[in-house]
């Protein structure tokens, strides 16, 4: 399955990376896709309508209004598309998309679109890591859009860092993969019940304090939404997390501590087919929770900690028919440690993300993983967590077929 015959709406906003769009159009046209380009008024400073329309073989629009009192219907453009890709997506266009600031044809078309939306951001490194950009990328992902992360390297400003728009070939591959996978994965998990643990756990010290960690819950939420899109019944058990769940079919249970998470998991365990433990469970909890707020008196304070239950290990011990997936976040001897956990916890598969890889780990929007089973190993590129969720579930499905 390729992009042949697909209708691709390419929206260009005003950044220097706009020059790369020519190559992207060429790739789509070569593979038999129909391409319609629209652009923001600022994008016209960087590339010309003439070059874009010559390559796409269609007129290019940047304005609501055409000649002689006609108008360019954003609704028609939006409903025509099988996929929309905003490339390059500047900080400004991203902010407008995520906040409904509908003051140009690109945003009006985006807001009318029902098709999947892909976003390839491009901006200078400080803009890319600015909290507003991060928040807006999170919002866009929360809307169900696919972010094609900016890459590391030299930027137009001369600075070096993350912000370069992904290469046209990468953008093309993500969209082609979408058409290939979305066809083959519609209802591919129908009839299955998937349980996912996500987020951190908080272990109370006293009424106001806790021991916790930086896990965002993003990986688990992405897995839950993707499993649900594939037709599974999804039970998501999450520690404290600010992630927004867009898919209301997912059954979300919020817990706080490891013990609560364990209890909730075992309310469902017998009935599930697949268990995925992506939660960053605290290994230890305070032995006693002080009834009153602990006062600061002495120079030193000692808190006795006791081991928390290992939820996934318990799942492994009680496994009858469930397919179990664990995560390992390692800093040294990564592969060895991950494989050790696969055995020790009686898992069918383990997903390794190394803290040594830039962009991987639990505070990032992206992840770079390796998957191990007892006999196989597969390595993946750095991708958004939404894309990583697809890779993980594709792998699970391939194992279930064996
Ligand atoms: O042993 P380690 O904490 O590295 O194992 C990580 C894997 O085990 C993850 O899948 C995590 O969700 C799970 N785990 C758990 N309960 C714990 C500790 C880890 O379910 N107490």
Coordinates of C-alpha atoms and ligand atoms in Angstrom, one line a residue:
X1 CA 0.0 0.0 0.0
X2 CA 1.5 3.3 -1.0
X3 CA 0.4 6.9 -1.4
X4 CA -0.7 6.3 -5.0
X5 CA -4.1 7.9 -5.6
X6 CA -4.1 9.6 -2.2
X7 CA -4.9 13.3 -1.9
X8 CA -2.2 15.2 0.0
X9 CA -2.8 18.7 1.2
X10 CA 0.5 20.4 1.9
X11 CA 0.4 23.6 4.0
X12 CA 3.5 25.7 3.9
X13 CA 4.2 28.4 6.5
X14 CA 6.9 31.1 6.6
X15 CA 10.3 29.6 7.4
X16 CA 13.5 29.0 5.5
X17 CA 12.9 25.3 5.5
X18 CA 10.1 25.9 3.0
X19 CA 12.6 25.3 0.2
X20 CA 12.5 21.6 1.1
X21 CA 8.8 21.4 0.3
X22 CA 9.7 21.3 -3.4
X23 CA 11.4 17.9 -2.9
X24 CA 8.5 16.6 -0.8
X25 CA 6.0 17.5 -3.5
X26 CA 8.1 15.8 -6.1
X27 CA 8.3 12.6 -4.0
X28 CA 4.5 12.5 -3.6
X29 CA 3.8 13.3 -7.3
X30 CA 6.3 10.6 -8.4
X31 CA 4.5 8.0 -6.3
X32 CA 1.2 8.9 -7.9
X33 CA -0.3 11.0 -5.2
X34 CA -2.4 14.1 -5.9
X35 CA -0.9 17.2 -4.2
X36 CA -2.6 20.5 -3.4
X37 CA -0.5 23.2 -1.9
X38 CA -1.7 26.1 0.3
X39 CA 0.5 28.6 2.0
X40 CA 0.5 31.4 4.6
X41 CA 1.0 34.9 3.3
X42 CA 4.5 34.9 5.0
X43 CA 5.5 31.7 3.2
X44 CA 5.5 33.7 -0.1
X45 CA 8.6 35.5 1.1
X46 CA 10.5 32.2 1.0
X47 CA 9.1 30.2 -1.9
X48 CA 7.1 31.1 -5.0
X49 CA 3.6 30.0 -6.0
X50 CA 5.0 29.4 -9.5
X51 CA 7.5 26.8 -8.4
X52 CA 5.1 25.1 -6.1
X53 CA 2.3 25.0 -8.6
X54 CA 4.6 23.8 -11.4
X55 CA 5.6 20.8 -9.3
X56 CA 2.2 20.1 -7.9
X57 CA 0.4 20.7 -11.2
X58 CA -2.3 22.7 -9.4
X59 CA -2.8 26.4 -8.5
X60 CA -1.5 27.3 -5.1
X61 CA -3.7 29.3 -2.7
X62 CA -2.6 31.7 0.1
X63 CA -5.7 33.9 0.4
X64 CA -9.3 33.5 1.1
X65 CA -10.2 35.6 -1.9
X66 CA -9.6 34.8 -5.5
X67 CA -10.0 37.0 -8.6
X68 CA -13.3 38.6 -9.7
X69 CA -15.1 38.2 -6.4
X70 CA -14.5 34.4 -6.0
X71 CA -13.2 32.8 -2.9
X72 CA -11.0 29.8 -2.1
X73 CA -13.1 27.5 -0.1
X74 CA -11.2 26.2 2.9
X75 CA -13.9 23.7 3.6
X76 CA -13.7 22.2 0.1
X77 CA -9.9 22.0 0.3
X78 CA -10.0 20.4 3.8
X79 CA -12.6 17.8 2.9
X80 CA -10.8 16.9 -0.3
X81 CA -7.7 15.8 1.6
X82 CA -6.8 12.2 2.7
X83 CA -4.0 13.7 4.7
X84 CA -2.8 17.2 5.6
X85 CA 0.8 18.0 6.3
X86 CA 2.0 21.4 7.7
X87 CA 5.6 21.8 6.6
X88 CA 7.5 23.7 7.7
X89 CA 5.3 24.5 10.7
X90 CA 6.6 27.7 12.3
X91 CA 6.1 28.5 16.0
X92 CA 3.5 31.0 15.0
X93 CA 1.5 28.7 12.8
X94 CA 1.7 26.0 15.5
X95 CA 0.4 28.4 18.1
X96 CA -2.5 29.4 15.8
X97 CA -3.4 25.8 15.1
X98 CA -3.5 24.9 18.7
X99 CA -5.4 28.0 19.9
X100 CA -7.9 28.4 17.0
X101 CA -6.5 31.7 15.8
X102 CA -8.1 31.5 12.4
X103 CA -6.7 34.5 10.5
X104 CA -5.5 32.9 7.3
X105 CA -6.4 30.3 4.8
X106 CA -4.0 27.6 6.2
X107 CA -5.6 27.8 9.7
X108 CA -9.1 27.9 8.4
X109 CA -8.4 24.9 6.2
X110 CA -6.7 23.1 9.1
X111 CA -9.7 23.7 11.4
X112 CA -12.1 22.3 8.8
X113 CA -10.0 19.2 8.1
X114 CA -11.3 15.8 9.2
X115 CA -8.3 13.9 7.8
X116 CA -5.1 13.0 9.8
X117 CA -2.8 15.9 10.2
X118 CA 1.0 15.7 10.2
X119 CA 3.2 18.5 11.5
X120 CA 6.8 19.1 10.7
X121 CA 8.0 21.9 12.9
X122 CA 11.0 24.0 11.9
X123 CA 12.4 26.9 14.0
X124 CA 15.6 28.1 15.7
X125 CA 16.7 26.0 18.6
X126 CA 15.7 28.4 21.4
X127 CA 12.2 28.8 19.9
X128 CA 12.0 25.0 19.6
X129 CA 12.7 24.4 23.3
X130 CA 10.7 27.4 24.5
X131 CA 8.0 26.2 26.9
X132 CA 5.2 27.6 24.7
X133 CA 6.4 25.6 21.7
X134 CA 6.7 22.5 23.9
X135 CA 3.2 23.0 25.2
X136 CA 1.8 23.6 21.8
X137 CA 3.4 20.5 20.4
X138 CA 1.9 18.5 23.3
X139 CA -1.5 20.1 22.6
X140 CA -1.2 19.2 18.9
X141 CA -0.3 15.6 19.7
X142 CA -3.2 15.5 22.2
X143 CA -5.5 16.5 19.3
X144 CA -4.3 13.3 17.7
X145 CA -1.9 14.9 15.1
X146 CA 1.4 13.3 14.3
X147 CA 4.5 15.4 15.0
X148 CA 7.4 14.7 12.8
X149 CA 10.1 16.0 15.2
X150 CA 12.7 18.6 14.1
X151 CA 16.2 17.2 13.7
X152 CA 19.5 18.2 15.2
X153 CA 22.1 20.0 13.2
X154 CA 23.2 23.4 11.8
X155 CA 20.4 25.9 11.6
X156 CA 19.9 28.9 9.3
X157 CA 21.0 31.2 12.1
X158 CA 24.3 29.4 12.3
X159 CA 23.5 28.0 15.7
X160 CA 23.6 24.2 16.1
X161 CA 20.8 22.3 17.8
X162 CA 17.4 20.8 17.4
X163 CA 15.1 22.8 15.1
X164 CA 15.9 21.7 11.5
X165 CA 12.9 20.5 9.7
X166 CA 12.9 16.8 9.1
X167 CA 14.2 15.9 5.7
X168 CA 11.5 15.5 2.9
X169 CA 12.3 11.8 2.7
X170 CA 11.5 11.4 6.4
X171 CA 8.2 13.3 6.1
X172 CA 7.3 11.2 3.1
X173 CA 8.1 8.0 4.9
X174 CA 6.0 8.9 7.9
X175 CA 3.0 9.6 5.7
X176 CA 3.5 6.6 3.5
X177 CA 3.8 4.4 6.7
X178 CA 0.5 5.9 7.9
X179 CA -1.3 4.8 4.8
X180 CA 0.3 1.4 5.0
X181 CA -0.3 0.9 8.7
X182 CA -3.7 2.6 9.1
X183 CA -5.2 0.2 6.5
X184 CA -3.6 -2.9 8.0
X185 CA -4.3 -1.9 11.6
X186 CA -7.9 -0.9 11.5
X187 CA -9.5 -3.2 14.1
X188 CA -6.3 -5.3 14.3
X189 CA -6.8 -5.6 18.1
X190 CA -10.6 -6.0 18.0
X191 CA -11.8 -8.5 20.6
X192 CA -8.6 -8.0 22.7
X193 CA -8.4 -6.3 26.1
X194 CA -5.3 -4.3 26.7
X195 CA -4.2 -3.1 30.2
X196 CA -1.6 -0.3 30.3
X197 CA 0.1 1.2 33.4
X198 CA 1.4 4.8 32.9
X199 CA 2.9 7.8 34.7
X200 CA 4.8 8.0 37.9
X201 CA 3.6 6.9 41.4
X202 CA 3.7 9.2 44.3
X203 CA 4.6 7.7 47.7
X204 CA 3.4 9.9 50.6
X205 CA 5.8 11.1 53.3
X206 CA 3.3 13.1 55.2
X207 CA 0.0 14.9 54.3
X208 CA 1.8 17.4 52.0
X209 CA 4.9 15.7 50.7
X210 CA 5.7 12.6 48.6
X211 CA 8.5 10.8 46.8
X212 CA 7.9 10.8 43.0
X213 CA 9.6 11.0 39.7
X214 CA 9.5 13.0 36.4
X215 CA 7.5 10.5 34.3
X216 CA 5.0 12.4 32.2
X217 CA 2.8 9.4 31.4
X218 CA 2.9 10.4 27.7
X219 CA 4.2 7.0 26.4
X220 CA 1.4 5.1 28.2
X221 CA -1.3 7.5 27.0
X222 CA -0.1 7.3 23.4
X223 CA -0.1 3.4 23.7
X224 CA -3.7 3.5 25.1
X225 CA -5.0 5.7 22.3
X226 CA -3.3 3.7 19.6
X227 CA -4.6 0.4 21.0
X228 CA -8.1 1.8 21.2
X229 CA -7.8 3.1 17.6
X230 CA -7.0 -0.5 16.7
X231 CA -10.3 -1.7 18.2
X232 CA -9.1 -3.0 21.6
X233 CA -10.9 -2.5 24.9
X234 CA -8.3 -0.4 26.8
X235 CA -7.9 -0.1 30.5
X236 CA -5.4 2.6 31.4
X237 CA -4.2 2.8 35.0
X238 CA -2.2 6.0 35.5
X239 CA -0.4 7.6 38.4
X240 CA -0.5 11.4 38.7
X241 CA -0.1 12.8 35.2
X242 CA -1.3 15.9 33.4
X243 CA -1.8 14.1 30.1
X244 CA -5.1 14.7 28.4
X245 CA -6.9 11.6 27.1
X246 CA -8.6 12.4 23.8
X247 CA -10.1 9.0 23.2
X248 CA -13.1 8.7 25.5
X249 CA -13.4 4.9 24.8
X250 CA -10.2 4.3 26.9
X251 CA -11.2 3.4 30.5
X252 CA -8.9 5.6 32.6
X253 CA -8.3 4.8 36.3
X254 CA -6.3 7.3 38.3
X255 CA -4.2 6.1 41.2
X256 CA -1.5 7.6 43.3
X257 CA 0.8 5.0 44.9
X258 CA 2.4 1.8 43.7
X259 CA 0.1 -0.2 46.1
X260 CA -3.0 1.4 44.6
X261 CA -1.7 0.7 41.1
X262 CA -1.1 -3.0 42.0
X263 CA -4.6 -3.3 43.4
X264 CA -6.2 -1.7 40.4
X265 CA -4.2 -3.9 37.9
X266 CA -5.4 -7.1 39.7
X267 CA -9.0 -6.0 39.5
X268 CA -8.7 -6.7 35.8
X269 CA -5.7 -9.0 35.4
X270 CA -7.6 -12.3 34.7
X271 CA -9.6 -10.8 31.9
X272 CA -6.8 -9.1 29.9
X273 CA -5.0 -10.4 26.8
X274 CA -2.1 -7.9 26.7
X275 CA -0.5 -6.1 29.7
X276 CA 1.9 -3.2 29.0
X277 CA 3.7 -1.7 32.0
X278 CA 5.0 1.7 31.0
X279 CA 4.6 3.2 34.5
X280 CA 7.7 4.5 36.3
X281 CA 6.8 2.9 39.6
X282 CA 8.7 4.2 42.7
X283 CA 10.9 1.3 43.9
X284 CA 10.6 2.4 47.5
X285 CA 8.0 4.0 49.7
X286 CA 8.3 5.6 53.2
X287 CA 7.8 2.9 55.8
X288 CA 5.4 5.2 57.7
X289 CA 3.4 8.1 56.5
X290 CA 3.5 10.8 59.2
X291 CA 0.0 11.9 60.3
X292 CA 1.1 15.6 60.6
X293 CA 3.4 17.6 58.4
X294 CA 7.0 16.7 59.3
X295 CA 8.6 19.8 61.1
X296 CA 12.1 20.9 60.2
X297 CA 14.0 20.6 63.5
X298 CA 17.4 18.8 63.2
X299 CA 20.1 19.2 60.6
X300 CA 19.5 15.7 59.3
X301 CA 16.3 13.9 58.7
X302 CA 16.3 10.1 58.1
X303 CA 13.4 8.5 56.4
X304 CA 13.1 4.8 56.3
X305 CA 12.0 3.4 53.0
X306 CA 10.7 -0.1 52.3
X307 CA 10.5 -1.8 48.9
X308 CA 7.3 -1.3 46.9
X309 CA 5.6 -4.3 45.2
X310 CA 7.0 -4.9 41.7
X311 CA 3.7 -4.7 39.8
X312 CA 5.0 -6.2 36.6
X313 CA 6.9 -9.0 38.3
X314 CA 3.7 -9.9 40.1
X315 CA 1.9 -9.9 36.8
X316 CA 4.6 -12.2 35.4
X317 CA 4.4 -14.6 38.3
X318 CA 0.6 -14.9 37.9
X319 CA 0.7 -15.1 34.1
X320 CA -1.7 -17.7 32.6
X321 CA -2.4 -16.5 29.0
X322 CA -1.5 -12.8 29.1
X323 CA 1.1 -11.3 26.7
X324 CA 3.3 -9.1 28.9
X325 CA 5.3 -6.1 27.8
X326 CA 7.8 -4.3 30.1
X327 CA 9.9 -1.2 29.8
X328 CA 13.5 -0.7 30.8
X329 CA 15.1 2.7 31.2
X330 CA 18.8 2.0 31.6
X331 CA 22.0 4.1 31.9
X332 CA 24.6 1.3 31.7
X333 CA 24.8 -2.3 30.3
X334 CA 21.5 -1.5 28.7
X335 CA 20.9 -4.6 26.6
X336 CA 22.1 -7.0 29.3
X337 CA 19.9 -5.4 32.0
X338 CA 16.9 -5.3 29.7
X339 CA 17.2 -8.9 28.8
X340 CA 17.7 -9.8 32.5
X341 CA 14.4 -8.1 33.3
X342 CA 12.7 -10.0 30.5
X343 CA 13.7 -13.3 32.2
X344 CA 13.3 -12.2 35.8
X345 CA 9.8 -10.7 35.3
X346 CA 8.6 -13.5 33.0
X347 CA 7.9 -11.1 30.2
X348 CA 7.2 -11.8 26.5
X349 CA 8.8 -8.6 25.3
X350 CA 10.7 -5.6 26.7
X351 CA 11.1 -2.1 25.3
X352 CA 14.5 -0.5 26.1
X353 CA 15.0 3.2 26.1
X354 CA 18.5 4.3 26.9
X355 CA 19.1 7.6 28.7
X356 CA 22.3 7.8 26.6
X357 CA 20.2 8.5 23.5
X358 CA 19.4 12.2 23.0
X359 CA 15.6 12.7 22.9
X360 CA 14.8 9.4 24.6
X361 CA 13.5 8.8 28.1
X362 CA 10.5 9.9 30.0
X363 CA 10.6 13.7 30.0
X364 CA 10.9 14.0 26.2
X365 CA 8.2 14.1 23.6
X366 CA 10.3 11.7 21.5
X367 CA 11.7 8.3 22.2
X368 CA 14.3 5.9 20.7
X369 CA 13.7 2.3 21.5
X370 CA 15.0 -1.2 21.0
X371 CA 12.7 -4.2 21.5
X372 CA 13.8 -7.6 22.8
X373 CA 12.0 -10.9 23.0
X374 CA 13.8 -14.1 24.1
X375 CA 15.0 -14.6 20.6
X376 CA 14.6 -11.3 18.7
X377 CA 16.0 -7.8 18.8
X378 CA 14.8 -4.8 16.8
X379 CA 16.1 -1.2 16.8
X380 CA 14.0 1.8 15.9
X381 CA 14.8 5.5 15.0
X382 CA 14.1 8.5 17.1
X383 CA 10.3 9.2 16.7
X384 CA 7.5 11.0 18.5
X385 CA 5.9 8.9 21.2
X386 CA 2.8 8.6 19.1
X387 CA 4.8 6.9 16.4
X388 CA 6.7 4.8 18.9
X389 CA 3.4 3.5 20.3
X390 CA 2.5 2.3 16.8
X391 CA 5.9 0.5 16.5
X392 CA 5.4 -1.2 19.8
X393 CA 1.9 -2.4 19.0
X394 CA 2.9 -3.5 15.5
X395 CA 5.6 -5.6 17.2
X396 CA 3.1 -7.0 19.8
X397 CA 0.7 -8.0 17.0
X398 CA 3.5 -9.7 15.1
X399 CA 4.3 -11.8 18.2
X400 CA 0.7 -12.7 18.8
X401 CA 0.5 -14.1 15.2
X402 CA 3.4 -16.6 16.0
Ligands
LIG1 O1 13.0 -3.2 37.5 P1 12.6 -1.9 36.7 O2 12.0 -0.9 37.6 O3 13.7 -1.3 35.9 O4 11.6 -2.4 35.7 C1 10.9 -1.6 34.8 C2 9.6 -2.2 34.4 O5 8.9 -2.8 35.5 C3 8.6 -1.2 33.8 O6 7.9 -1.9 32.8 C4 7.8 -0.8 35.0 O7 6.5 -0.3 34.6 C5 7.7 -2.1 35.8 N1 7.7 -1.9 37.2 C6 6.5 -2.2 38.0 N2 6.5 -2.1 39.3 C7 7.6 -1.7 40.0 C8 8.8 -1.4 39.3 C9 8.8 -1.5 37.9 O8 5.5 -2.6 37.4 N3 7.6 -1.6 41.3

